[in-house]
Amino acid sequence: MSQLVLRARAPSNIALIKYMGKKDSSRNLPENGSISLTLDALCSLAEVSVAAGRGTVEWRPELPAPPAGVGALSFQVPHLSEEGKAKVLRQVERVRSAAHELLPRWGVPLRPGLVDAASSERWVFRTANSFPQASGIASSASSFAAVTLATAGACAAERESFQRAWRAEPPFRAALARVSREGSGSSCRSLDGPWVQWEGEDVSVLPSRLPRLAHFVLLVSSQAKKVSSSEAHQRVKGSPLWQGRVERVERRLAQLRQAIGEGELAEVARVAWSEAWEMHSLFHTAAEPFSYWEPGTMLALQALAPWVRETEPPIVTLDAGPNIHVIVEATRTPLWEPRLRALGFELLRDGQGTGGGLL
Ligand code: PMV
């Protein structure tokens, strides 16, 4: 067979209502629903080369070819532990086996030869991120979404029919999001956008009347985190604040959906602020307490708190990391960017996006 090379790109996402605590960890089913904003330039690339071989799949620590049209971002190859590599390879297997049923269901013919890909092909993956790994910017979300897309795309007979279904069929995107979720929970929100809700098995785009948004990260630290999110999902259940968490999130989900639908940015900011503090309070009060905060996190939160009480508040949230995400109306960037820069941290700048795609 001649060699097939396919590239996919998927952005990161930032949750305003957090996925924290799993109901079924074997399938990454969450205890509660979550809502996130899909980002744009903070993203991952995945490249897969398929050639004749002996049924192997490998991930190589090499840069994928730089894509055209992604701008002047500097991509970095992630450092993957043996466990991290095994997780990626398991995801490739999961997507390949799901593709046999899923692609034809959406009118996408399977590539001849796929049937015995597991014995007669050699698949080589290369991945890269446009941002520092494990620093509270969800690299596993964007990289698993990109690997899922590249793998599914490589199972299709032609790129065009895959692209048609991908662009025109939201349920096709939602079906691949489910497969992505099984590899990394929050990755299921990176395939579509800009506002994505994930509840149980279902992933959907929320109707929004919000203006176009700009997204910033106050980069307090880009050190790898000491407690993985898998561990955090378990340890939060040992906090006395876990009791009632699912009910509180249900209320917040309804408030946030309404605020997004009605374009009420100040209400979105209010809900996001409470939710971010609640998730970090769960960490800080777990039976085995832990924290992602660095001294700079607290300084930045203290500086941001008065602005959150203003009539035009920024949306402020944190992921499982020390860095602070700030989201504002894009047209107000000339006001907010200098204010944020004056806090003295490195600032990453991004915007809202519409999810992953083949390159
Ligand atoms: O997808 P995971 O298992 O890495 O969990 C991500 C959890 C948070 O990023 C902290 C919150 C979220 O909803 O993205």
Coordinates of C-alpha atoms and ligand atoms in Angstrom, one line a residue:
M1 CA 0.0 0.0 0.0
S2 CA 1.1 3.6 -0.6
Q3 CA 1.7 5.6 2.5
L4 CA -1.2 7.6 3.9
V5 CA -0.4 10.7 6.0
L6 CA -3.2 12.5 7.8
R7 CA -3.1 15.5 10.2
A8 CA -5.7 16.7 12.7
R9 CA -5.8 19.7 15.0
A10 CA -7.9 20.1 18.1
P11 CA -8.0 23.0 20.5
S12 CA -8.0 23.0 24.3
N13 CA -11.1 23.9 26.2
I14 CA -11.7 25.7 29.5
A15 CA -14.5 24.5 31.7
L16 CA -16.6 27.1 33.6
I17 CA -18.6 24.3 35.2
K18 CA -16.0 21.6 36.0
Y19 CA -15.9 17.9 35.5
M20 CA -14.5 16.8 38.8
G21 CA -15.4 13.3 40.2
K22 CA -16.1 10.2 38.1
K23 CA -19.2 8.0 38.3
D24 CA -17.5 5.3 36.2
S25 CA -13.8 5.6 35.8
S26 CA -13.4 2.8 33.3
R27 CA -15.5 4.8 30.8
N28 CA -14.8 8.4 32.2
L29 CA -18.5 9.0 33.0
P30 CA -18.7 12.1 35.1
E31 CA -20.6 12.6 38.4
N32 CA -22.0 15.9 37.1
G33 CA -22.4 17.8 33.8
S34 CA -19.9 20.4 32.7
I35 CA -19.8 23.4 30.3
S36 CA -16.7 24.7 28.6
L37 CA -15.6 27.3 26.1
T38 CA -13.6 25.8 23.2
L39 CA -10.4 27.7 22.6
D40 CA -8.6 28.2 19.3
A41 CA -4.8 28.7 19.1
L42 CA -4.0 26.8 22.3
C43 CA -4.2 23.4 20.5
S44 CA -2.7 20.0 19.7
L45 CA -1.7 18.5 16.4
A46 CA -1.8 14.8 15.7
E47 CA -0.2 13.3 12.6
V48 CA -0.6 9.6 11.6
S49 CA 1.3 7.8 8.9
V50 CA -0.1 4.5 7.7
A51 CA 2.1 2.1 5.7
A52 CA 2.3 -1.6 5.0
G53 CA 3.7 -3.4 8.1
R54 CA 3.1 -5.9 10.8
G55 CA 0.2 -4.6 12.7
T56 CA 2.1 -2.1 14.9
V57 CA 1.0 1.2 16.3
E58 CA 3.6 3.6 17.8
W59 CA 3.9 7.1 19.1
R60 CA 7.2 8.9 18.3
P61 CA 8.6 11.9 20.1
E62 CA 8.9 13.9 16.9
L63 CA 7.3 17.1 15.6
P64 CA 4.5 16.5 13.1
A65 CA 4.9 18.5 9.9
P66 CA 3.9 22.1 10.6
P67 CA 0.4 22.8 9.3
A68 CA -0.4 25.6 6.9
G69 CA -2.8 28.2 8.2
V70 CA -2.2 27.6 11.9
G71 CA -0.1 30.8 12.2
A72 CA 3.2 31.3 13.7
L73 CA 2.7 29.1 16.8
S74 CA 5.6 27.2 18.2
F75 CA 4.7 23.6 18.7
Q76 CA 6.3 21.4 21.3
V77 CA 6.5 17.6 21.4
P78 CA 5.0 16.5 24.7
H79 CA 7.0 14.5 27.1
L80 CA 5.0 11.2 27.5
S81 CA 5.6 8.7 30.3
E82 CA 5.4 5.0 29.3
E83 CA 1.9 5.1 30.9
G84 CA 1.0 8.2 28.8
K85 CA 2.2 6.5 25.6
A86 CA 0.2 3.4 26.4
K87 CA -2.9 5.6 27.0
V88 CA -2.5 7.2 23.5
L89 CA -2.1 3.7 21.9
R90 CA -5.2 2.4 23.7
Q91 CA -7.1 5.3 22.3
V92 CA -6.0 4.5 18.8
E93 CA -7.3 1.0 19.2
R94 CA -10.5 2.2 20.7
V95 CA -11.1 4.6 17.8
R96 CA -10.2 2.1 15.2
S97 CA -12.6 -0.5 16.5
A98 CA -15.4 2.1 16.9
A99 CA -14.8 3.4 13.4
H100 CA -16.0 0.1 11.8
E101 CA -19.5 0.8 12.9
L102 CA -19.5 4.5 13.2
L103 CA -18.1 5.7 9.9
P104 CA -20.5 3.8 7.6
R105 CA -23.4 4.9 9.8
W106 CA -22.7 8.5 8.7
G107 CA -22.1 7.5 5.1
V108 CA -18.3 7.5 5.3
P109 CA -16.9 4.4 3.6
L110 CA -14.1 2.5 5.4
R111 CA -10.7 2.4 3.8
P112 CA -10.2 -1.0 2.1
G113 CA -7.4 -2.7 4.1
L114 CA -8.7 -1.4 7.4
V115 CA -10.2 -4.7 8.3
D116 CA -6.8 -6.2 8.8
A117 CA -5.0 -3.0 9.8
A118 CA -4.3 -4.7 13.1
S119 CA -2.1 -7.3 11.3
S120 CA -0.9 -5.7 8.1
E121 CA -0.4 -2.0 8.7
R122 CA 2.1 0.1 10.5
W123 CA 0.7 3.3 12.1
V124 CA 3.0 5.9 13.4
F125 CA 1.8 8.9 15.4
R126 CA 3.4 12.2 16.1
T127 CA 1.8 14.8 18.3
A128 CA 2.6 18.4 19.5
N129 CA 1.0 21.1 21.6
S130 CA 1.1 24.9 21.1
F131 CA 1.4 25.4 24.9
P132 CA 3.3 24.1 28.0
Q133 CA 2.3 20.7 29.1
A134 CA 0.5 19.9 32.3
S135 CA 0.2 23.5 33.4
G136 CA -3.5 23.9 33.9
I137 CA -4.1 24.2 30.2
A138 CA -5.8 20.9 29.3
S139 CA -3.2 19.3 27.0
S140 CA -4.8 15.9 27.5
A141 CA -8.1 17.3 26.2
S142 CA -6.7 18.7 23.0
S143 CA -4.3 15.9 22.3
F144 CA -6.8 13.1 22.8
A145 CA -9.3 15.0 20.7
A146 CA -6.6 15.4 17.9
V147 CA -5.6 11.7 18.1
T148 CA -9.2 10.6 18.0
L149 CA -9.8 12.7 14.9
A150 CA -6.6 11.7 13.1
T151 CA -7.3 8.0 13.8
A152 CA -10.9 8.2 12.7
G153 CA -9.9 10.1 9.5
A154 CA -7.3 7.5 8.7
C155 CA -10.0 4.8 8.9
A156 CA -12.0 6.6 6.1
A157 CA -11.7 5.6 2.5
E158 CA -11.6 9.2 1.4
R159 CA -10.8 12.3 3.3
E160 CA -13.6 14.2 1.5
S161 CA -16.5 12.0 2.7
F162 CA -15.1 12.2 6.2
Q163 CA -14.8 16.0 6.0
R164 CA -18.4 16.2 4.7
A165 CA -19.8 14.2 7.6
W166 CA -17.6 16.0 10.1
R167 CA -18.7 19.5 8.9
A168 CA -22.4 18.8 8.2
E169 CA -23.4 16.3 10.9
P170 CA -23.3 17.5 14.5
P171 CA -24.4 14.0 15.7
F172 CA -21.3 12.5 13.9
R173 CA -19.1 14.9 15.9
A174 CA -21.0 14.0 19.1
A175 CA -20.4 10.3 18.4
L176 CA -16.7 10.8 18.0
A177 CA -16.7 12.9 21.1
R178 CA -18.1 9.9 23.0
V179 CA -15.2 7.8 21.8
S180 CA -12.7 10.6 22.7
R181 CA -14.2 10.8 26.2
E182 CA -13.3 7.2 26.9
G183 CA -9.7 8.1 26.4
S184 CA -9.7 11.4 28.2
G185 CA -12.9 12.8 29.8
S186 CA -12.6 16.5 29.0
S187 CA -11.4 15.9 25.5
C188 CA -15.0 15.2 24.5
R189 CA -15.6 19.0 24.7
S190 CA -12.8 19.9 22.3
L191 CA -14.3 18.7 19.1
D192 CA -17.0 21.3 18.7
G193 CA -17.7 24.8 19.9
P194 CA -17.7 27.5 21.1
W195 CA -19.9 26.6 24.1
V196 CA -20.1 22.8 24.8
Q197 CA -22.1 21.0 27.4
W198 CA -21.2 17.4 28.4
E199 CA -23.6 15.4 30.5
G200 CA -23.2 11.6 30.9
E201 CA -22.7 10.3 27.4
D202 CA -24.0 13.3 25.7
V203 CA -22.0 16.2 24.2
S204 CA -23.7 19.1 22.6
V205 CA -23.2 22.7 21.5
L206 CA -25.1 25.3 23.5
P207 CA -27.0 28.1 21.8
S208 CA -25.4 31.4 22.7
R209 CA -26.1 35.1 22.5
L210 CA -22.8 36.0 24.1
P211 CA -20.5 38.4 22.2
R212 CA -17.2 37.1 20.7
L213 CA -14.8 36.5 23.5
A214 CA -11.0 36.8 24.1
H215 CA -9.2 34.4 26.4
F216 CA -6.1 35.0 28.4
V217 CA -4.0 32.8 30.6
L218 CA -2.0 34.4 33.4
L219 CA 0.9 32.0 33.4
V220 CA 1.8 31.7 37.0
S221 CA 3.8 28.5 36.5
S222 CA 4.4 26.0 33.7
Q223 CA 5.8 23.3 35.9
A224 CA 4.2 19.8 35.6
K225 CA 1.5 19.3 38.1
K226 CA 2.2 17.1 41.1
V227 CA -1.3 15.6 41.4
S228 CA -2.7 14.2 38.1
S229 CA -6.4 15.0 37.3
S230 CA -7.1 11.3 37.5
E231 CA -6.0 11.3 41.1
A232 CA -7.9 14.6 41.8
H233 CA -11.1 13.0 40.5
Q234 CA -10.8 10.4 43.2
R235 CA -9.5 12.5 46.1
V236 CA -12.2 15.2 45.9
K237 CA -14.8 12.6 47.1
G238 CA -13.0 12.6 50.4
S239 CA -13.8 16.3 51.1
P240 CA -16.7 17.2 53.4
L241 CA -17.7 19.7 50.7
W242 CA -18.3 16.8 48.3
Q243 CA -21.7 16.3 49.9
G244 CA -24.3 18.3 47.9
R245 CA -21.8 19.0 45.1
V246 CA -23.8 17.3 42.4
E247 CA -27.0 19.3 43.4
R248 CA -25.1 22.6 43.5
V249 CA -23.6 21.9 40.1
E250 CA -27.1 21.1 38.7
R251 CA -28.2 24.6 39.8
R252 CA -25.1 26.2 38.4
L253 CA -25.5 24.4 35.1
A254 CA -29.0 25.7 34.7
Q255 CA -27.9 29.3 35.6
L256 CA -25.0 29.1 33.2
R257 CA -27.0 27.7 30.3
Q258 CA -29.5 30.5 30.7
A259 CA -26.8 33.2 31.0
I260 CA -25.1 31.9 27.8
G261 CA -28.4 31.7 26.0
E262 CA -29.4 35.2 27.0
G263 CA -26.0 36.7 26.4
E264 CA -25.6 37.7 30.1
L265 CA -21.8 38.0 30.4
A266 CA -21.8 39.3 34.0
E267 CA -23.9 36.3 35.1
V268 CA -21.5 33.9 33.3
A269 CA -18.7 35.6 35.2
R270 CA -20.5 35.3 38.6
V271 CA -21.2 31.5 38.1
A272 CA -17.7 30.8 36.9
W273 CA -16.0 32.5 39.8
S274 CA -18.1 30.5 42.4
E275 CA -17.4 27.2 40.5
A276 CA -13.7 27.7 40.3
W277 CA -13.4 28.5 44.0
E278 CA -15.6 25.5 44.8
M279 CA -13.4 23.1 42.8
H280 CA -10.2 24.3 44.4
S281 CA -11.9 24.2 47.8
L282 CA -12.6 20.5 47.2
F283 CA -8.9 20.0 46.5
H284 CA -7.9 22.0 49.6
T285 CA -10.3 20.2 51.9
A286 CA -9.9 16.6 50.6
A287 CA -9.2 13.9 53.3
E288 CA -5.7 13.9 51.7
P289 CA -5.6 17.7 50.9
F290 CA -3.7 19.0 47.9
S291 CA -3.3 22.3 46.1
Y292 CA -2.3 23.4 42.6
W293 CA -1.8 27.0 43.7
E294 CA 1.5 28.8 43.7
P295 CA 2.1 32.0 45.6
G296 CA 1.4 33.9 42.3
T297 CA -2.0 32.2 42.0
M298 CA -3.2 33.9 45.2
L299 CA -1.6 37.2 44.3
A300 CA -3.4 37.2 41.0
L301 CA -6.7 36.1 42.5
Q302 CA -6.5 39.0 45.0
A303 CA -5.9 41.5 42.2
L304 CA -8.7 40.1 40.1
A305 CA -11.3 39.8 42.9
P306 CA -12.3 43.6 42.9
W307 CA -12.8 43.5 39.0
V308 CA -15.1 40.5 39.3
R309 CA -17.4 42.7 41.5
E310 CA -17.4 45.5 38.8
T311 CA -20.4 45.9 36.5
E312 CA -18.4 44.6 33.5
P313 CA -16.6 41.7 35.2
P314 CA -14.1 39.4 33.5
I315 CA -14.8 35.6 33.6
V316 CA -12.1 34.2 35.9
T317 CA -11.5 30.5 36.3
L318 CA -8.8 28.0 37.0
D319 CA -8.3 24.4 35.8
A320 CA -6.4 21.8 37.8
G321 CA -3.3 24.0 37.8
P322 CA -1.9 27.2 39.2
N323 CA -2.7 29.4 36.1
I324 CA -5.6 31.7 35.8
H325 CA -7.9 31.9 32.8
V326 CA -9.5 35.3 32.1
I327 CA -12.2 35.7 29.5
V328 CA -13.5 39.0 28.3
E329 CA -15.6 40.4 25.5
A330 CA -13.2 40.5 22.5
T331 CA -13.9 44.2 21.7
R332 CA -12.8 45.1 25.3
T333 CA -9.3 43.6 24.8
P334 CA -7.7 47.1 24.7
L335 CA -9.0 47.7 28.3
W336 CA -8.3 44.3 29.7
E337 CA -5.0 43.3 28.1
P338 CA -3.0 46.2 29.7
R339 CA -4.7 45.6 33.1
L340 CA -3.8 41.9 33.0
R341 CA -0.2 42.6 31.8
A342 CA 0.3 45.0 34.7
L343 CA -0.1 42.0 37.1
G344 CA 3.4 41.0 36.0
F345 CA 2.8 37.4 34.8
E346 CA 3.5 36.0 31.3
L347 CA 0.3 36.3 29.4
L348 CA -1.0 33.8 26.8
R349 CA -3.7 35.1 24.5
D350 CA -6.3 33.2 22.6
G351 CA -9.9 33.4 21.5
Q352 CA -13.0 31.2 21.2
G353 CA -12.9 28.4 18.6
T354 CA -15.2 26.0 17.0
G355 CA -13.5 22.7 17.7
G356 CA -11.2 20.2 15.9
G357 CA -10.8 19.2 12.3
L358 CA -8.6 17.5 9.8
L359 CA -5.9 19.7 8.3
Ligands
PMV1 O1 -10.3 15.1 31.5 P1 -9.5 15.0 32.8 O2 -9.6 13.7 33.5 O3 -8.1 15.5 32.6 O4 -10.2 16.1 33.8 C1 -10.2 17.4 33.6 C2 -10.7 18.1 34.9 C3 -10.6 19.6 34.9 O5 -9.8 20.1 33.8 C4 -10.1 20.1 36.2 C5 -12.0 20.2 34.7 C6 -12.7 20.1 33.4 O6 -13.9 20.0 33.3 O7 -12.0 20.3 32.3

